[in-house]
C-alpha cells in the first residue's frame, strides 16, 4: 500500500517481531481478564483448538473397619476453546515517520496494545453469562455481604485460589460506601 512505511530505515525501525512483542506485552499488561484466566501458548500447535481437562468432583466417605471401599468413577471430560484472530493496524503520517516527535515506537505499541486489551476483555467477559453460580441482583447496589457470599460460593465449590474479581467502577463505589456505613 502506498501509505505504509516501505523504506529500509523504516523497515529496520519497525521490525515486525519486535513491534508484535511490544504490542502483545502492552495488551496483556493493560487487560484485566487474563489475570483470572488460564493462558496457553498454542503458537507451535497445528490447531487453533485447545482442550482443557475438566475433572469430576469426588466425595470422600467415612469408612468402616473391615468393609471394602467403593470405587469412585473418575471420568474427566474436556472443554474445548477455539482461538480467534484479532488485530489492529495504524498508519503513521509522514510527519511522524520523518521526525522524531515521540522518540521511538513504544507509545504506538502501547496504544495498539490497549486496543487489543479491550478486545480481549470484551471477548472473555462476554462468557460471564455462562458461569453457573451468581450472587446478587442485576440493577441493585452490590453489598459487602453479597461480596462475601460470592467468596463463600468459590470456597464451597472448591475453587482453587488465589481468587480475583472484576468489578465495574459503580460496584467498587457500592462496596466502598457499604463498608463505610
Coordinates of C-alpha atoms in Angstrom, one line a residue:
X1 CA 0.0 0.0 0.0
X2 CA 1.2 3.5 -0.8
X3 CA 0.8 5.0 2.6
X4 CA 2.8 2.4 4.6
X5 CA 6.4 2.6 5.5
X6 CA 8.5 0.9 2.9
X7 CA 12.0 2.4 3.3
X8 CA 14.9 0.3 4.5
X9 CA 15.2 2.6 7.6
X10 CA 11.5 2.4 8.4
X11 CA 11.5 -1.4 8.0
X12 CA 14.5 -1.7 10.3
X13 CA 12.9 0.5 12.9
X14 CA 9.6 -1.3 12.8
X15 CA 10.8 -4.9 12.7
X16 CA 7.5 -6.9 12.8
X17 CA 8.6 -9.3 15.5
X18 CA 9.8 -6.6 17.8
X19 CA 6.7 -4.5 17.4
X20 CA 4.4 -7.5 17.7
X21 CA 6.1 -8.5 21.0
X22 CA 5.8 -4.9 22.3
X23 CA 2.1 -4.8 21.4
X24 CA 1.5 -8.2 22.9
X25 CA 3.2 -7.2 26.2
X26 CA 1.2 -4.0 26.3
X27 CA -2.1 -5.8 25.7
X28 CA -1.6 -8.3 28.5
X29 CA -0.3 -5.6 30.9
X30 CA -3.4 -3.5 30.2
X31 CA -6.1 -6.2 30.0
X32 CA -7.9 -7.2 33.2
X33 CA -9.3 -10.7 32.2
X34 CA -6.1 -12.6 31.7
X35 CA -5.4 -12.3 35.4
X36 CA -8.3 -14.6 36.0
X37 CA -7.8 -16.9 33.1
X38 CA -5.5 -19.8 32.2
X39 CA -3.3 -18.7 29.3
X40 CA -2.0 -21.2 26.8
X41 CA 0.6 -20.7 24.1
X42 CA -0.6 -22.5 21.0
X43 CA 1.8 -20.8 18.6
X44 CA 3.6 -24.1 17.8
X45 CA 0.5 -26.2 17.7
X46 CA -1.1 -27.4 14.4
X47 CA -4.6 -26.5 15.5
X48 CA -6.4 -23.4 16.9
X49 CA -8.4 -25.6 19.3
X50 CA -7.2 -26.1 22.9
X51 CA -8.6 -28.8 25.2
X52 CA -8.8 -28.0 28.9
X53 CA -9.4 -31.0 31.2
X54 CA -12.4 -30.8 33.4
X55 CA -12.3 -33.1 36.4
X56 CA -15.3 -34.5 38.2
X57 CA -16.0 -33.6 41.8
X58 CA -15.0 -36.5 44.1
X59 CA -16.5 -37.1 47.5
X60 CA -14.8 -38.8 50.4
X61 CA -16.9 -41.0 52.7
X62 CA -16.4 -42.4 56.1
X63 CA -15.1 -46.0 56.2
X64 CA -16.0 -48.9 58.4
X65 CA -13.3 -51.2 59.7
X66 CA -13.3 -54.5 57.7
X67 CA -15.5 -53.2 54.9
X68 CA -14.1 -52.6 51.4
X69 CA -14.2 -49.2 49.9
X70 CA -16.4 -48.5 47.0
X71 CA -14.6 -47.4 43.9
X72 CA -15.5 -43.9 42.6
X73 CA -15.6 -43.5 38.8
X74 CA -13.2 -40.9 37.6
X75 CA -14.0 -39.8 34.1
X76 CA -12.5 -36.4 33.2
X77 CA -14.0 -34.6 30.3
X78 CA -12.6 -31.8 28.1
X79 CA -13.7 -28.3 27.4
X80 CA -12.6 -27.0 24.0
X81 CA -11.6 -23.5 23.3
X82 CA -11.0 -22.2 19.8
X83 CA -8.6 -19.3 19.5
X84 CA -9.8 -16.3 17.5
X85 CA -7.7 -13.9 15.5
X86 CA -7.8 -10.3 16.4
X87 CA -5.7 -7.4 15.2
X88 CA -5.4 -3.6 14.9
X89 CA -3.4 -1.6 12.4
X90 CA -2.2 2.0 12.3
X91 CA -0.6 4.0 9.6
X92 CA 1.8 6.7 10.7
X93 CA 1.6 10.1 8.9
X94 CA 4.7 11.4 7.1
X95 CA 5.2 14.0 9.9
X96 CA 5.7 11.2 12.4
X97 CA 7.9 8.9 10.3
X98 CA 10.1 11.8 9.1
X99 CA 10.6 13.4 12.5
X100 CA 11.4 12.2 16.0
X101 CA 8.3 13.6 17.7
X102 CA 7.8 10.7 20.2
X103 CA 11.3 9.3 20.1
X104 CA 10.6 5.6 19.5
X105 CA 7.9 3.0 18.7
X106 CA 6.9 2.3 22.3
X107 CA 4.0 4.8 22.5
X108 CA 2.5 3.4 19.3
X109 CA 2.9 -0.2 20.5
X110 CA 1.3 0.8 23.9
X111 CA -1.8 2.3 22.1
X112 CA -2.1 -0.8 19.9
X113 CA -1.8 -3.0 23.0
X114 CA -4.6 -1.0 24.7
X115 CA -6.9 -1.6 21.7
X116 CA -6.2 -5.4 21.9
X117 CA -6.6 -5.4 25.6
X118 CA -10.1 -4.0 25.3
X119 CA -10.9 -6.7 22.7
X120 CA -9.5 -9.5 25.0
X121 CA -11.5 -8.2 27.9
X122 CA -14.7 -7.9 25.9
X123 CA -14.4 -11.4 24.5
X124 CA -13.5 -13.1 27.8
X125 CA -16.0 -11.2 29.9
X126 CA -18.8 -12.0 27.4
X127 CA -18.5 -15.6 28.7
X128 CA -19.5 -14.5 32.2
X129 CA -23.1 -15.4 31.4
X130 CA -22.0 -19.0 31.2
X131 CA -20.8 -19.1 34.8
X132 CA -23.0 -21.5 36.8
X133 CA -23.3 -19.6 40.1
X134 CA -24.1 -15.9 40.7
X135 CA -24.7 -13.8 43.7
X136 CA -26.7 -10.6 44.0
X137 CA -29.3 -9.0 41.8
X138 CA -28.9 -7.2 38.5
X139 CA -29.5 -3.4 38.7
X140 CA -29.1 -3.4 42.5
X141 CA -26.2 -2.0 44.5
X142 CA -23.5 -4.5 45.4
X143 CA -23.2 -5.0 49.1
X144 CA -20.3 -6.3 51.2
X145 CA -22.5 -9.2 52.3
X146 CA -23.0 -10.2 48.6
X147 CA -19.3 -9.9 48.0
X148 CA -18.6 -12.3 50.9
X149 CA -21.3 -14.6 49.7
X150 CA -19.5 -14.8 46.3
X151 CA -16.3 -15.7 48.1
X152 CA -18.2 -18.3 50.0
X153 CA -19.5 -19.8 46.8
X154 CA -15.9 -20.1 45.5
X155 CA -14.7 -21.8 48.7
X156 CA -17.8 -24.1 48.8
X157 CA -17.3 -25.1 45.2
X158 CA -13.6 -26.0 45.9
X159 CA -12.3 -23.4 43.5
X160 CA -8.6 -23.1 43.6
X161 CA -7.3 -19.8 44.7
X162 CA -6.0 -17.2 44.7
X163 CA -9.2 -15.5 43.7
X164 CA -9.6 -12.4 41.5
X165 CA -12.7 -10.4 40.6
X166 CA -13.5 -7.8 38.1
X167 CA -15.8 -5.1 39.3
X168 CA -17.4 -2.2 37.4
X169 CA -16.5 1.2 38.8
X170 CA -20.0 1.6 40.2
X171 CA -19.6 -1.8 42.0
X172 CA -16.4 -0.6 43.6
X173 CA -18.2 2.6 44.7
X174 CA -21.0 0.5 46.2
X175 CA -18.6 -1.6 48.2
X176 CA -16.7 1.4 49.5
X177 CA -19.9 3.1 50.6
X178 CA -21.2 -0.2 52.1
X179 CA -18.1 -0.8 54.1
X180 CA -18.1 2.8 55.5
X181 CA -21.7 2.6 56.7

